[in-house]
CSV table of C-alpha atoms in Angstrom, one decimal:
chain,number,residue,atom,x,y,z
E,1211,MET,CA,0.0,-0.1,-0.1
E,1212,ALA,CA,2.7,2.5,0.6
E,1213,LEU,CA,4.4,1.7,-2.5
E,1214,LEU,CA,0.8,2.2,-4.4
E,1215,ALA,CA,0.4,5.6,-2.3
E,1216,ASP,CA,4.3,6.6,-4.0
E,1217,ALA,CA,3.0,5.7,-6.8
E,1218,GLY,CA,0.0,7.4,-6.9
E,1219,HIS,CA,1.6,10.4,-5.9
E,1220,ASN,CA,4.2,10.2,-8.9
E,1221,LEU,CA,1.3,9.9,-11.2
E,1222,SER,CA,-0.8,12.8,-10.3
E,1223,ASP,CA,2.5,14.5,-10.8
E,1224,VAL,CA,2.8,13.2,-14.2
E,1225,LEU,CA,-0.9,14.2,-14.5
E,1226,GLY,CA,-0.3,17.7,-13.0
E,1227,LEU,CA,3.0,18.4,-15.1
E,1228,ALA,CA,0.5,17.6,-18.1
E,1229,VAL,CA,-2.1,20.0,-17.0
E,1230,ALA,CA,0.4,22.5,-15.9
E,1231,TRP,CA,1.9,22.4,-19.5
E,1232,ALA,CA,-1.6,22.5,-21.0
E,1233,GLY,CA,-2.1,26.1,-18.7
E,1234,ALA,CA,1.1,27.3,-20.0
E,1235,ALA,CA,0.4,26.6,-23.8
E,1236,LEU,CA,-3.2,28.0,-23.7
E,1237,ALA,CA,-1.4,31.0,-21.7
E,1238,ARG,CA,0.6,31.7,-24.3
E,1239,THR,CA,-2.8,32.7,-27.0
E,1240,PRO,CA,-2.8,36.1,-27.9
E,1241,PRO,CA,-5.2,38.7,-26.6
E,1242,SER,CA,-8.5,39.1,-28.3
E,1243,LYS,CA,-11.8,41.1,-28.2
E,1244,ARG,CA,-13.6,38.6,-26.0
E,1245,PHE,CA,-10.0,37.5,-24.0
E,1246,THR,CA,-8.4,41.4,-23.5
E,1247,TYR,CA,-5.5,39.4,-21.4
E,1248,GLY,CA,-5.4,36.4,-23.7
E,1249,LEU,CA,-5.8,32.9,-21.7
E,1250,LYS,CA,-3.1,33.7,-19.2
E,1251,GLY,CA,-5.5,33.0,-16.5
E,1252,SER,CA,-5.0,28.8,-17.7
E,1253,THR,CA,-2.0,28.9,-15.5
E,1254,ILE,CA,-4.3,29.6,-12.4
E,1255,LEU,CA,-7.0,27.3,-13.8
E,1256,ALA,CA,-4.1,24.2,-14.1
E,1257,ALA,CA,-2.7,25.0,-10.6
E,1258,LEU,CA,-6.1,24.4,-8.8
E,1259,ALA,CA,-7.1,21.5,-10.9
E,1260,ASN,CA,-3.7,19.9,-9.9
E,1261,ALA,CA,-5.1,20.6,-6.2
E,1262,VAL,CA,-8.2,18.6,-6.8
E,1263,LEU,CA,-6.3,15.9,-8.5
E,1264,LEU,CA,-4.1,15.7,-5.4
E,1265,LEU,CA,-6.6,15.9,-3.3
E,1266,VAL,CA,-8.8,12.8,-4.8
E,1267,ALA,CA,-5.9,10.6,-5.1
E,1268,LEU,CA,-5.3,11.3,-1.2
E,1269,GLY,CA,-8.5,10.2,-0.1
E,1270,ALA,CA,-8.1,7.1,-2.1
E,1271,ILE,CA,-4.9,6.2,-0.7
E,1272,THR,CA,-6.4,7.0,3.1
E,1273,LEU,CA,-9.3,4.8,2.4
E,1274,GLU,CA,-7.3,1.7,1.2
E,1275,ALA,CA,-5.1,2.2,3.9
E,1276,VAL,CA,-7.2,2.4,6.5
E,1277,GLN,CA,-9.1,-0.8,5.2
E,1278,ARG,CA,-6.0,-2.4,5.6
E,1279,PHE,CA,-5.6,-2.1,9.1
E,1280,THR,CA,-9.0,-4.6,9.2
E,1281,GLU,CA,-8.0,-6.7,6.1
E,1282,PRO,CA,-4.1,-6.9,6.5
E,1283,SER,CA,-2.6,-8.6,3.2
E,1284,THR,CA,0.7,-10.5,2.4
E,1285,VAL,CA,3.4,-7.8,1.5
E,1286,PRO,CA,6.6,-8.8,-0.3
E,1287,GLY,CA,9.0,-6.3,1.3
E,1288,LEU,CA,12.3,-6.7,-1.0
E,1289,THR,CA,10.0,-6.0,-3.7
E,1290,ILE,CA,8.4,-3.3,-2.6
E,1291,SER,CA,11.9,-1.5,-1.3
E,1292,ALA,CA,13.5,-2.3,-5.0
E,1293,VAL,CA,10.4,-0.7,-6.7
E,1294,ALA,CA,10.7,2.3,-4.2
E,1295,ALA,CA,14.5,2.5,-4.8
E,1296,VAL,CA,13.9,3.1,-8.6
E,1297,GLY,CA,11.4,5.9,-7.4
E,1298,ILE,CA,14.3,7.3,-5.8
E,1299,LEU,CA,16.6,7.2,-8.7
E,1300,ILE,CA,13.9,9.0,-10.8
E,1301,ASN,CA,13.1,11.9,-8.5
E,1302,GLY,CA,16.5,12.2,-7.5
E,1303,VAL,CA,17.6,12.7,-11.4
E,1304,THR,CA,14.7,14.7,-12.1
E,1305,ALA,CA,15.1,17.4,-9.0
E,1306,TRP,CA,18.7,17.8,-10.3
E,1307,LEU,CA,17.6,18.6,-13.7
E,1308,PHE,CA,15.4,21.7,-12.2
E,1309,ALA,CA,18.5,22.6,-9.8
E,1310,ARG,CA,20.4,24.8,-12.6
E,1311,GLY,CA,17.5,27.1,-12.8
E,1312,ARG,CA,15.8,27.1,-9.1
E,1313,ALA,CA,17.4,30.3,-8.1
E,1314,GLY,CA,15.8,32.8,-10.4
E,1315,ASP,CA,12.5,30.9,-10.9
E,1316,VAL,CA,10.1,30.5,-8.6
E,1317,ASN,CA,8.2,27.9,-10.3
E,1318,ILE,CA,11.3,26.1,-11.3
E,1319,ARG,CA,12.5,26.1,-7.3
E,1320,GLY,CA,9.0,24.7,-6.5
E,1321,ALA,CA,9.1,21.8,-8.7
E,1322,TYR,CA,12.8,21.3,-7.9
E,1323,LEU,CA,11.7,21.1,-4.1
E,1324,HIS,CA,8.6,18.9,-5.0
E,1325,MET,CA,10.8,16.2,-6.6
E,1326,LEU,CA,13.3,16.2,-3.6
E,1327,ALA,CA,10.3,15.6,-1.6
E,1328,ASP,CA,9.1,12.8,-3.8
E,1329,ALA,CA,12.6,11.2,-3.4
E,1330,ALA,CA,12.2,11.5,0.5
E,1331,VAL,CA,8.4,9.9,0.2
E,1332,SER,CA,10.1,7.0,-1.8
E,1333,ALA,CA,13.1,6.6,0.6
E,1334,GLY,CA,10.3,6.1,3.5
E,1335,VAL,CA,8.8,3.3,1.4
E,1336,VAL,CA,12.2,1.7,1.1
E,1337,LEU,CA,12.5,1.5,5.0
E,1338,ALA,CA,8.9,0.6,5.0
E,1339,GLY,CA,9.7,-2.7,2.6
E,1340,LEU,CA,12.7,-3.8,4.7
E,1341,GLY,CA,10.8,-3.3,8.1
E,1342,ILE,CA,8.3,-5.6,6.6
E,1343,TRP,CA,10.9,-7.9,5.4
E,1344,LEU,CA,12.9,-7.9,8.6
E,1345,THR,CA,10.1,-8.0,10.8
E,1346,GLY,CA,7.1,-9.5,9.2
E,1347,PHE,CA,5.1,-6.7,10.7
E,1348,GLY,CA,2.2,-5.8,7.8
E,1349,TRP,CA,1.0,-3.1,9.7
E,1350,ILE,CA,3.9,-1.1,9.0
E,1351,ASP,CA,2.9,-0.8,5.2
E,1352,PRO,CA,-0.6,1.2,6.1
E,1353,ILE,CA,1.2,2.9,8.7
E,1354,VAL,CA,3.7,4.3,6.0
E,1355,SER,CA,1.0,4.6,3.7
E,1356,LEU,CA,-1.1,6.9,6.0
E,1357,VAL,CA,2.3,9.1,6.6
E,1358,ILE,CA,2.5,9.7,2.9
E,1359,ALA,CA,-0.9,11.0,2.5
E,1360,ALA,CA,-0.1,13.5,5.3
E,1361,LEU,CA,2.9,14.6,3.5
E,1362,ILE,CA,1.1,14.9,0.1
E,1363,PHE,CA,-1.9,16.4,1.9
E,1364,TRP,CA,0.7,19.1,3.8
E,1365,GLN,CA,1.4,19.8,0.2
E,1366,THR,CA,-1.2,19.8,-1.6
E,1367,TRP,CA,-3.5,22.3,1.2
E,1368,ALA,CA,-0.7,25.2,0.9
E,1369,LEU,CA,-1.4,25.0,-3.1
E,1370,LEU,CA,-5.2,25.0,-2.9
E,1371,ARG,CA,-4.9,28.0,-0.8
E,1372,GLU,CA,-2.8,30.1,-2.9
E,1373,THR,CA,-4.7,28.9,-6.1
E,1374,VAL,CA,-8.1,29.6,-4.6
E,1375,GLU,CA,-6.5,33.3,-3.7
E,1376,MET,CA,-5.6,33.7,-6.9
E,1377,SER,CA,-8.9,32.6,-8.6
E,1378,LEU,CA,-10.6,35.2,-6.4
E,1379,ALA,CA,-7.7,38.1,-7.6
E,1380,ALA,CA,-6.2,38.1,-4.0
E,1381,VAL,CA,-2.9,40.3,-3.9
E,1382,PRO,CA,-0.1,38.0,-4.7
E,1383,ARG,CA,1.8,36.4,-1.5
E,1384,ALA,CA,5.0,37.8,-2.5
E,1385,ILE,CA,3.7,41.2,-3.0
E,1386,ASP,CA,3.2,43.7,0.2
E,1387,TYR,CA,0.2,45.9,-0.6
E,1388,ASP,CA,1.2,48.4,2.0
E,1389,ARG,CA,5.0,48.8,0.3
E,1390,VAL,CA,3.6,49.1,-3.2
E,1391,HIS,CA,0.9,51.8,-1.6
E,1392,ALA,CA,3.9,53.8,0.0
E,1393,ALA,CA,6.0,53.5,-2.9
E,1394,LEU,CA,3.6,55.1,-5.1
E,1395,GLY,CA,2.5,57.6,-2.5
E,1396,GLY,CA,6.3,58.7,-2.2
E,1397,LEU,CA,6.4,59.5,-6.3
E,1398,PRO,CA,7.3,63.2,-6.4
E,1399,GLY,CA,4.3,65.3,-6.6
E,1400,VAL,CA,1.9,62.4,-5.6
E,1401,VAL,CA,-0.2,63.5,-2.9
E,1402,GLU,CA,-2.8,60.3,-2.6
E,1403,VAL,CA,-3.1,57.0,-3.8
E,1404,HIS,CA,-6.3,55.5,-3.9
E,1405,ASP,CA,-8.1,52.3,-5.7
E,1406,LEU,CA,-4.9,50.6,-5.3
E,1407,HIS,CA,-5.8,46.8,-6.9
E,1408,ILE,CA,-3.1,44.0,-7.2
E,1409,TRP,CA,-3.9,40.6,-8.7
E,1410,PRO,CA,-2.6,37.8,-10.7
E,1411,MET,CA,-3.0,37.7,-14.2
E,1412,SER,CA,-1.4,34.0,-14.2
E,1413,THR,CA,0.7,32.3,-12.0
E,1414,THR,CA,3.7,34.6,-13.0
E,1415,GLU,CA,2.2,37.5,-13.9
E,1416,PRO,CA,0.7,40.1,-11.1
E,1417,VAL,CA,-1.2,43.4,-12.7
E,1418,LEU,CA,-1.6,47.0,-10.7
E,1419,THR,CA,-4.2,49.6,-11.2
E,1420,ALA,CA,-3.9,52.7,-9.4
E,1421,HIS,CA,-4.8,56.2,-9.1
E,1422,LEU,CA,-2.5,59.0,-8.3
E,1423,LEU,CA,-3.8,62.5,-7.1
E,1424,MET,CA,-1.3,65.2,-8.5
E,1425,PRO,CA,-2.4,68.3,-8.3
E,1426,ALA,CA,0.3,70.3,-10.0
E,1427,GLY,CA,-0.3,68.6,-13.2
E,1428,HIS,CA,0.6,65.8,-15.5
E,1429,PRO,CA,4.3,65.0,-15.2
E,1430,GLY,CA,4.2,63.1,-18.3
E,1431,ASP,CA,5.1,60.2,-20.1
E,1432,ARG,CA,8.6,60.0,-18.9
E,1433,PHE,CA,7.3,59.9,-15.2
E,1434,LEU,CA,4.7,56.8,-16.1
E,1435,VAL,CA,7.8,55.0,-17.6
E,1436,ASP,CA,10.0,55.6,-14.5
E,1437,VAL,CA,6.8,53.9,-12.2
E,1438,GLN,CA,6.4,50.9,-14.2
E,1439,HIS,CA,10.3,50.6,-14.6
E,1440,MET,CA,9.9,50.9,-10.7
E,1441,LEU,CA,7.4,48.5,-10.2
E,1442,GLN,CA,8.7,45.8,-12.1
E,1443,HIS,CA,12.5,46.2,-10.7
E,1444,ASP,CA,11.0,46.3,-6.8
E,1445,PHE,CA,8.3,44.4,-6.8
E,1446,GLY,CA,7.8,42.0,-10.1
E,1447,ILE,CA,4.3,43.9,-11.5
E,1448,GLY,CA,5.3,43.7,-15.0
E,1449,HIS,CA,1.9,45.4,-16.1
E,1450,ALA,CA,0.7,48.1,-14.5
E,1451,THR,CA,-2.0,50.9,-15.8
E,1452,LEU,CA,-1.7,54.4,-13.8
E,1453,GLN,CA,-4.4,56.8,-13.9
E,1454,VAL,CA,-3.3,60.6,-13.1
E,1455,GLU,CA,-5.9,62.8,-11.6
E,1456,THR,CA,-5.2,66.5,-10.9
E,1457,GLY,CA,-8.1,67.4,-8.3
E,1458,THR,CA,-9.9,69.6,-10.5
E,1459,GLY,CA,-12.3,66.7,-11.0
E,1460,THR,CA,-14.0,64.5,-8.5
E,1461,CYS,CA,-13.1,60.6,-8.9
E,1462,THR,CA,-16.1,58.5,-9.5
E,1463,LEU,CA,-14.6,55.4,-7.6
E,1464,GLU,CA,-14.7,55.3,-4.1
E,1465,PRO,CA,-10.8,54.9,-2.2
E,1466,ALA,CA,-10.5,51.6,-1.3
E,1467,ASP,CA,-9.9,50.0,1.9
E,1468,ALA,CA,-6.6,48.0,2.3
E,1469,VAL,CA,-7.3,45.0,4.4
């Protein structure tokens, strides 16, 4: 059962990579009159689908492991260890392939850590197989399965929370709303910032819109270019839309409250 749990986890990883690839492919679709941002949000849907897929696999593994306590079966310990050892090799090599780019890309770093975790789970299965072979205690199998299920749940819950937040257009976790607000408010000529909104257009591309009150008048296009460069450099926000107001009229939108 422990080996099946590990295999189910690895299978879900393969399916997850396929879903992620499909989302990334759709995200390259150019903008249209119907989808003005293109289909960049497909990466968020793919991540959410991966989380749901993992939870379904987790439920099946947990149910089967619990049933094994009341209906134990003969488990070939050495066979389990041998097959799981192959899993360590495959996951270790995969992690090594991701290692080179992990420093500069959050997504690659996440995949790298995930593969390392999978290798660790396979190592646990190897130990379980050896333990069964040496002691003959069949209960080791479902216990290790439940431990693996707990590890999968720990990984999946964080993924599910973050993808649900992205689906609800929450401020990306890597961005501090208050710091962005302060940075915009500290620009020369800006006396007030309101209607500041930050949300993810995809899993890697945050978007910002804001109103800047500048009574001295519009500072020109160079100012806007510099602000966008600052947002990109300091906060990783590459797509920003700024509305400059001089105070001669009343903004029809209410200032947004920071939560």
